[in-house]
Amino acid sequence: MIGDKKIVYSAVQPTGCITLGNYVGAIQNWLKLSEEYNSIFAIADLHALTVRQVPAEYRQRAMSFFAQYLACGLDPEKSIMYFQSHVPEHAELTWILNCFTYIGEAQRMTQFKDKSAKHTDNINMGLLDYPVLMASDILLYQTDFVPVGIDQKQHLELCRDLAIRFNNLYSPTFTVPEAYIGKQGAKIFSLQEPTKKMSKSDPDVNATVSIIDSADDIMRKFKRAVTDCDSVVRFDEVNKPGVSNLLTIFSAATGKTIEELEKEFEGKGYAQLKPAVGEAVAEKFRPIRERYDEYMKNKDYLMSVAKSGAEKARSIARRTLSKVYRKVGLVEG
Ligand code: TYM
């Protein structure tokens, strides 16, 4: 870590695939922030155990996500990248913070309510504890900014509350982090149900675009994207959610503003808009897919990056955890 630069921390759970939503809502901002700040990015592989995983597939997917981080352009020379499970301090701090989290606070989390409704046969303790583990991820590194999509805002607020509570009970221990949520693209919607978040776990393959989908798949999915029955290309999230979502994606892929795009498509219809967005996204993801294929051929390299990332992460995490253990009165070992 360099000097007194601010610290950026974020993570993705290795479930499903890394989607266009994850890319626009989170990873694109990680890339930007990692140029300016000290940055740490994890694969949240303990988090995703809150739902059942097939072990062999899960291991493979976590590696694939790690390769995708690198393929997106995250640079191990500039950022620390590692698997959450390689740094035991995450689970250790979670236990301590559990003792400072009220059950009611955890039960109020929207994601806990949604996931419990979805997995009625497996409402486990981990699901309830999920945001406390996430708070531990963030607080271990004295994080200043957490670049995430809007769906993580509530978890971030709980994390801040826990940091403030602990600091007030003892003495300043944790940096109180701030969410970094982009003005645009903080919530990308499903291509099939544009009032619903684009989600990694959506069973409808046409609803979600993966950052390593082939250009053909990307084109097909955009051509089938649900819009509405008039054909005016205009940004209006309430009355035209499908078209507005396409414009947001188009803008993220090209860097053009929504107004510029509305002008460009004046007098044109959805038949022109949809393939144009598909092409822009396919073009944006083409180099990522190519680099991904290369990284996946070199697992030894991936593991060496992950191992050195975990070592660096541990040395920072250990410092915070020791401080916490001392403050709560544990006998020093
Ligand atoms: P996860 O894995 O669900 O999503 C990873 C990141 O992508 C963002 N995101 C979206 N952004 C815009 N539109 C969408 N449709 C969309 N879907 C997802 C998420 O907001 C997130 O930023 N709990 C976290 C992972 C995590 C974490 C952390 C994040 C674990 N520890 C510490 C930050 C800091 C999660 O499940 O994200």
Coordinates of C-alpha atoms and ligand atoms in Angstrom, one line a residue:
M1 CA 0.0 0.0 0.0
I2 CA 1.3 3.4 -1.0
G3 CA 1.6 6.3 1.5
D4 CA -1.5 7.9 2.9
K5 CA -3.7 7.4 -0.2
K6 CA -7.4 6.6 0.6
I7 CA -8.4 2.9 0.5
V8 CA -11.0 1.4 -1.9
Y9 CA -12.5 -2.0 -1.2
S10 CA -15.0 -4.1 -3.0
A11 CA -15.9 -7.7 -3.8
V12 CA -18.2 -9.9 -6.0
Q13 CA -19.7 -13.2 -5.0
P14 CA -18.8 -16.1 -7.3
T15 CA -22.3 -17.2 -8.2
G16 CA -23.7 -17.5 -11.8
C17 CA -21.5 -15.3 -14.0
I18 CA -20.1 -11.7 -13.8
T19 CA -22.8 -9.8 -15.5
L20 CA -23.1 -6.5 -17.4
G21 CA -24.8 -5.2 -14.3
N22 CA -21.8 -6.1 -12.1
Y23 CA -19.5 -4.6 -14.6
V24 CA -21.3 -1.3 -15.0
G25 CA -22.5 -1.0 -11.4
A26 CA -19.2 -2.0 -9.8
I27 CA -16.2 -3.1 -11.8
Q28 CA -16.1 -0.1 -14.1
N29 CA -15.8 2.1 -11.1
W30 CA -13.2 -0.2 -9.5
L31 CA -11.0 0.4 -12.6
K32 CA -11.4 4.1 -12.3
L33 CA -10.7 4.3 -8.6
S34 CA -7.8 1.9 -8.7
E35 CA -5.9 4.5 -10.8
E36 CA -6.1 7.0 -7.9
Y37 CA -6.3 5.1 -4.7
N38 CA -5.0 2.1 -2.9
S39 CA -7.4 -0.6 -3.9
I40 CA -8.3 -4.1 -2.7
F41 CA -10.7 -6.4 -4.5
A42 CA -11.8 -9.8 -3.2
I43 CA -13.7 -12.8 -4.5
A44 CA -16.3 -13.2 -1.8
D45 CA -16.3 -17.0 -1.8
L46 CA -17.4 -17.3 1.9
H47 CA -20.4 -15.2 1.2
A48 CA -21.7 -17.4 -1.6
L49 CA -21.8 -20.5 0.6
T50 CA -25.0 -19.1 2.1
V51 CA -26.7 -20.9 -0.8
R52 CA -25.9 -24.5 -1.7
Q53 CA -23.0 -24.8 -4.2
V54 CA -21.7 -27.9 -6.0
P55 CA -18.1 -28.1 -4.7
A56 CA -16.2 -28.9 -7.9
E57 CA -18.2 -26.4 -10.0
Y58 CA -17.8 -23.8 -7.2
R59 CA -14.0 -24.1 -7.1
Q60 CA -13.8 -23.8 -10.9
R61 CA -16.2 -20.8 -10.9
A62 CA -14.2 -18.9 -8.2
M63 CA -11.0 -19.3 -10.4
S64 CA -12.9 -18.2 -13.4
F65 CA -14.1 -15.0 -11.6
F66 CA -10.5 -14.3 -10.5
A67 CA -9.4 -14.6 -14.2
Q68 CA -12.2 -12.2 -15.1
Y69 CA -11.0 -9.6 -12.6
L70 CA -7.7 -9.6 -14.4
A71 CA -9.3 -9.7 -17.8
C72 CA -11.3 -6.6 -17.0
G73 CA -8.0 -4.8 -16.6
L74 CA -7.5 -4.9 -12.8
D75 CA -3.8 -4.8 -12.4
P76 CA -2.1 -6.8 -9.6
E77 CA 0.7 -4.3 -9.5
K78 CA -1.8 -1.6 -8.5
S79 CA -4.5 -3.5 -6.6
I80 CA -4.5 -6.3 -4.1
M81 CA -6.7 -9.2 -5.4
Y82 CA -7.4 -12.3 -3.4
F83 CA -9.9 -14.9 -2.3
Q84 CA -11.8 -14.0 0.9
S85 CA -11.4 -17.6 2.2
H86 CA -7.6 -17.2 2.1
V87 CA -7.7 -14.5 4.8
P88 CA -9.1 -16.0 8.0
E89 CA -9.3 -12.6 9.7
H90 CA -12.6 -12.0 7.8
A91 CA -14.3 -14.8 9.7
E92 CA -12.7 -13.9 12.9
L93 CA -13.8 -10.2 12.8
T94 CA -17.3 -11.4 11.9
W95 CA -17.6 -13.2 15.2
I96 CA -16.6 -10.1 17.1
L97 CA -19.0 -7.9 15.1
N98 CA -21.8 -10.4 15.5
C99 CA -21.6 -9.6 19.2
F100 CA -22.3 -5.9 18.3
T101 CA -25.1 -6.5 15.8
Y102 CA -28.7 -6.7 16.8
I103 CA -30.8 -9.5 15.3
G104 CA -33.5 -7.0 14.4
E105 CA -31.0 -5.1 12.3
A106 CA -29.9 -8.1 10.4
Q107 CA -33.5 -9.3 9.9
R108 CA -34.5 -5.9 8.4
M109 CA -32.1 -6.3 5.4
T110 CA -34.0 -6.4 2.2
Q111 CA -31.6 -9.0 0.7
F112 CA -32.1 -11.3 3.7
K113 CA -35.9 -11.1 3.3
D114 CA -35.7 -11.7 -0.5
K115 CA -33.2 -14.6 -0.2
S116 CA -35.2 -16.2 2.6
A117 CA -38.3 -16.0 0.5
K118 CA -36.5 -17.6 -2.4
H119 CA -34.7 -20.4 -0.4
T120 CA -37.4 -21.4 2.1
D121 CA -35.8 -24.8 2.6
N122 CA -32.5 -23.3 3.6
I123 CA -32.8 -20.1 5.7
N124 CA -29.5 -20.6 7.4
M125 CA -27.6 -18.5 9.9
G126 CA -25.1 -17.5 7.2
L127 CA -27.9 -15.8 5.3
L128 CA -28.8 -13.6 8.3
D129 CA -25.1 -13.0 9.1
Y130 CA -24.2 -12.1 5.5
P131 CA -24.0 -8.3 6.0
V132 CA -21.9 -8.7 9.1
L133 CA -19.3 -10.7 7.1
M134 CA -19.5 -8.0 4.5
A135 CA -18.9 -5.3 7.1
S136 CA -15.9 -7.3 8.3
D137 CA -14.5 -7.4 4.8
I138 CA -14.7 -3.6 4.6
L139 CA -13.6 -2.6 8.1
L140 CA -10.6 -4.9 8.2
Y141 CA -8.9 -2.7 5.6
Q142 CA -9.8 0.7 7.1
T143 CA -11.6 1.3 3.9
D144 CA -12.7 4.8 2.8
F145 CA -14.7 4.1 -0.3
V146 CA -16.8 1.0 -1.3
P147 CA -17.7 1.1 -5.0
V148 CA -21.0 -0.9 -5.4
G149 CA -24.3 -1.0 -7.1
I150 CA -27.4 0.5 -5.4
D151 CA -28.5 -2.9 -4.2
Q152 CA -25.7 -2.9 -1.6
K153 CA -26.5 0.5 -0.1
Q154 CA -28.4 -0.9 2.8
H155 CA -25.6 -3.3 3.7
L156 CA -23.2 -0.4 3.6
E157 CA -25.3 1.5 6.0
L158 CA -25.3 -1.4 8.4
C159 CA -21.5 -1.5 8.1
R160 CA -21.2 2.2 8.9
D161 CA -23.5 1.8 11.9
L162 CA -21.4 -1.1 13.2
A163 CA -18.2 0.9 12.8
I164 CA -19.6 3.9 14.5
R165 CA -21.0 1.8 17.4
F166 CA -17.7 0.1 18.0
N167 CA -15.7 3.3 17.8
N168 CA -18.1 5.0 20.3
L169 CA -18.0 2.0 22.7
Y170 CA -14.2 1.8 22.7
S171 CA -12.2 4.4 20.9
P172 CA -11.7 5.1 17.2
T173 CA -10.8 1.7 15.7
F174 CA -12.4 1.6 12.3
T175 CA -12.5 4.1 9.4
V176 CA -16.2 4.7 8.7
P177 CA -16.5 3.9 5.0
E178 CA -18.6 5.6 2.4
A179 CA -20.5 3.8 -0.5
Y180 CA -19.3 4.9 -3.9
I181 CA -22.4 4.6 -6.1
G182 CA -22.2 5.8 -9.7
K183 CA -24.8 8.4 -10.8
Q184 CA -25.6 6.3 -13.8
G185 CA -25.7 2.5 -14.1
A186 CA -26.0 1.8 -10.3
K187 CA -28.8 -0.5 -11.2
I188 CA -28.9 -2.3 -14.6
F189 CA -32.1 -4.1 -15.3
S190 CA -33.0 -7.5 -16.7
L191 CA -33.3 -7.5 -20.5
Q192 CA -36.5 -9.5 -20.3
E193 CA -38.2 -7.9 -17.3
P194 CA -36.8 -4.3 -17.3
T195 CA -38.3 -3.4 -13.9
K196 CA -36.3 -6.2 -12.2
K197 CA -32.5 -6.0 -11.4
M198 CA -30.2 -7.9 -13.8
S199 CA -29.2 -10.7 -11.5
K200 CA -26.5 -13.3 -11.8
S201 CA -28.8 -16.0 -10.6
D202 CA -31.6 -15.3 -13.1
P203 CA -32.6 -18.7 -14.7
D204 CA -33.7 -16.9 -18.0
V205 CA -30.4 -16.8 -20.1
N206 CA -31.8 -14.0 -22.2
A207 CA -32.3 -11.7 -19.2
T208 CA -28.6 -11.4 -18.4
V209 CA -25.4 -10.7 -20.3
S210 CA -22.1 -12.1 -19.0
I211 CA -18.9 -10.2 -19.6
I212 CA -17.5 -13.3 -21.3
D213 CA -20.5 -14.1 -23.5
S214 CA -19.7 -14.5 -27.2
A215 CA -20.5 -11.6 -29.5
D216 CA -23.2 -13.7 -31.2
D217 CA -24.9 -14.3 -27.8
I218 CA -24.7 -10.7 -26.9
M219 CA -26.3 -9.6 -30.2
R220 CA -29.1 -12.2 -29.8
K221 CA -29.9 -11.1 -26.3
F222 CA -30.1 -7.4 -27.2
K223 CA -32.2 -8.1 -30.3
R224 CA -34.7 -9.9 -28.0
A225 CA -34.6 -7.3 -25.3
V226 CA -38.1 -6.3 -24.1
T227 CA -39.0 -2.7 -24.8
D228 CA -42.5 -1.2 -25.1
C229 CA -45.1 -0.7 -27.8
D230 CA -44.4 2.8 -29.0
S231 CA -41.0 3.1 -30.8
V232 CA -39.6 6.5 -29.7
V233 CA -36.1 6.3 -28.3
R234 CA -36.4 8.4 -25.2
F235 CA -35.1 8.1 -21.6
D236 CA -38.1 7.7 -19.3
E237 CA -37.6 5.2 -16.5
V238 CA -41.2 5.2 -15.3
N239 CA -43.0 4.8 -18.6
K240 CA -40.2 3.3 -20.8
P241 CA -38.1 1.1 -18.5
G242 CA -36.8 -1.2 -21.2
V243 CA -35.6 1.6 -23.5
S244 CA -34.2 3.6 -20.6
N245 CA -32.2 0.5 -19.5
L246 CA -30.8 0.1 -23.1
L247 CA -29.8 3.7 -23.2
T248 CA -28.0 3.5 -19.8
I249 CA -26.1 0.4 -21.1
F250 CA -25.4 2.1 -24.4
S251 CA -24.0 5.1 -22.6
A252 CA -21.9 3.0 -20.3
A253 CA -20.5 1.0 -23.2
T254 CA -19.6 4.0 -25.4
G255 CA -19.0 6.9 -23.0
K256 CA -21.6 9.0 -24.9
T257 CA -24.3 10.8 -22.8
I258 CA -27.9 9.7 -22.8
E259 CA -28.8 13.0 -24.4
E260 CA -26.3 12.4 -27.2
L261 CA -27.8 9.0 -27.8
E262 CA -31.4 10.2 -27.8
K263 CA -30.4 12.8 -30.5
E264 CA -28.5 10.2 -32.5
F265 CA -31.6 8.0 -32.5
E266 CA -34.2 10.7 -33.2
G267 CA -36.6 9.5 -35.9
K268 CA -35.2 6.0 -35.6
G269 CA -36.9 3.0 -33.9
Y270 CA -36.0 0.1 -31.6
A271 CA -35.1 -2.1 -34.6
Q272 CA -32.0 0.2 -35.0
L273 CA -31.4 0.8 -31.3
K274 CA -31.2 -2.8 -30.1
P275 CA -28.5 -4.1 -32.5
A276 CA -26.6 -0.9 -32.0
V277 CA -26.5 -1.4 -28.2
G278 CA -25.6 -5.1 -28.8
E279 CA -22.7 -4.2 -31.0
A280 CA -21.4 -1.6 -28.6
V281 CA -21.5 -4.1 -25.7
A282 CA -19.9 -6.9 -27.7
E283 CA -17.1 -4.5 -28.8
K284 CA -16.6 -3.4 -25.2
F285 CA -16.4 -7.0 -23.9
R286 CA -14.4 -8.5 -26.8
P287 CA -10.9 -7.7 -25.4
I288 CA -12.1 -8.9 -21.9
R289 CA -13.2 -12.3 -23.4
E290 CA -9.9 -12.6 -25.3
R291 CA -7.7 -11.9 -22.2
Y292 CA -9.9 -14.2 -20.1
D293 CA -9.2 -17.1 -22.4
E294 CA -5.5 -16.4 -22.1
Y295 CA -5.6 -16.2 -18.3
M296 CA -7.6 -19.4 -18.0
K297 CA -4.7 -21.2 -19.8
N298 CA -2.4 -20.1 -17.1
K299 CA -3.8 -21.3 -13.7
D300 CA -0.3 -21.2 -12.1
Y301 CA -0.1 -17.5 -12.8
L302 CA -3.6 -16.9 -11.4
M303 CA -2.7 -18.8 -8.2
S304 CA 0.5 -16.8 -7.8
V305 CA -1.4 -13.5 -8.0
A306 CA -4.0 -14.8 -5.6
K307 CA -1.4 -16.0 -3.1
S308 CA 0.6 -12.8 -3.1
G309 CA -2.7 -10.8 -2.8
A310 CA -3.8 -12.9 0.2
E311 CA -0.4 -12.3 1.9
K312 CA -0.6 -8.6 1.4
A313 CA -4.3 -8.5 2.5
R314 CA -3.5 -10.6 5.6
S315 CA -0.8 -8.3 6.9
I316 CA -3.3 -5.3 6.8
A317 CA -6.2 -7.4 8.2
R318 CA -4.1 -8.8 11.0
R319 CA -3.3 -5.3 12.2
T320 CA -6.9 -4.3 12.5
L321 CA -8.0 -7.5 14.1
S322 CA -5.2 -7.3 16.8
K323 CA -6.4 -3.8 17.6
V324 CA -10.0 -5.1 17.9
Y325 CA -9.0 -8.0 20.1
R326 CA -7.1 -5.7 22.4
K327 CA -9.9 -3.2 22.7
V328 CA -12.6 -5.8 23.6
G329 CA -10.3 -7.2 26.3
L330 CA -9.0 -10.5 24.9
V331 CA -5.7 -11.7 26.5
E332 CA -2.9 -11.0 24.0
G333 CA -1.4 -14.1 22.6
Ligands
TYM1 P1 -22.8 -9.2 -5.9 O1 -21.9 -10.3 -6.1 O2 -24.3 -9.5 -5.8 O3 -22.6 -8.1 -6.9 C1 -21.3 -7.5 -7.2 C2 -21.4 -6.0 -7.4 O4 -22.2 -5.8 -8.6 C3 -23.3 -4.8 -8.2 N1 -24.5 -5.2 -9.0 C4 -25.1 -4.4 -9.8 N2 -24.9 -3.1 -10.2 C5 -25.7 -2.6 -11.1 N3 -26.8 -3.3 -11.7 C6 -27.0 -4.5 -11.3 N4 -28.0 -5.2 -11.9 C7 -26.2 -5.2 -10.4 N5 -26.2 -6.4 -9.8 C8 -25.1 -6.4 -9.0 C9 -23.5 -5.0 -6.7 O5 -24.0 -3.9 -6.1 C10 -22.0 -5.3 -6.3 O6 -21.4 -4.0 -6.1 N6 -22.4 -8.6 -1.0 C11 -21.8 -8.3 -2.2 C12 -20.4 -8.8 -2.4 C13 -19.5 -8.3 -1.3 C14 -19.0 -7.0 -1.1 C15 -18.2 -7.1 0.1 C16 -19.1 -5.8 -1.8 C17 -19.0 -9.1 -0.3 N7 -18.2 -8.3 0.5 C18 -17.5 -5.9 0.5 C19 -18.5 -4.7 -1.3 C20 -17.7 -4.8 -0.1 C21 -22.6 -8.9 -3.3 O7 -23.3 -9.8 -3.1 O8 -22.4 -8.4 -4.5

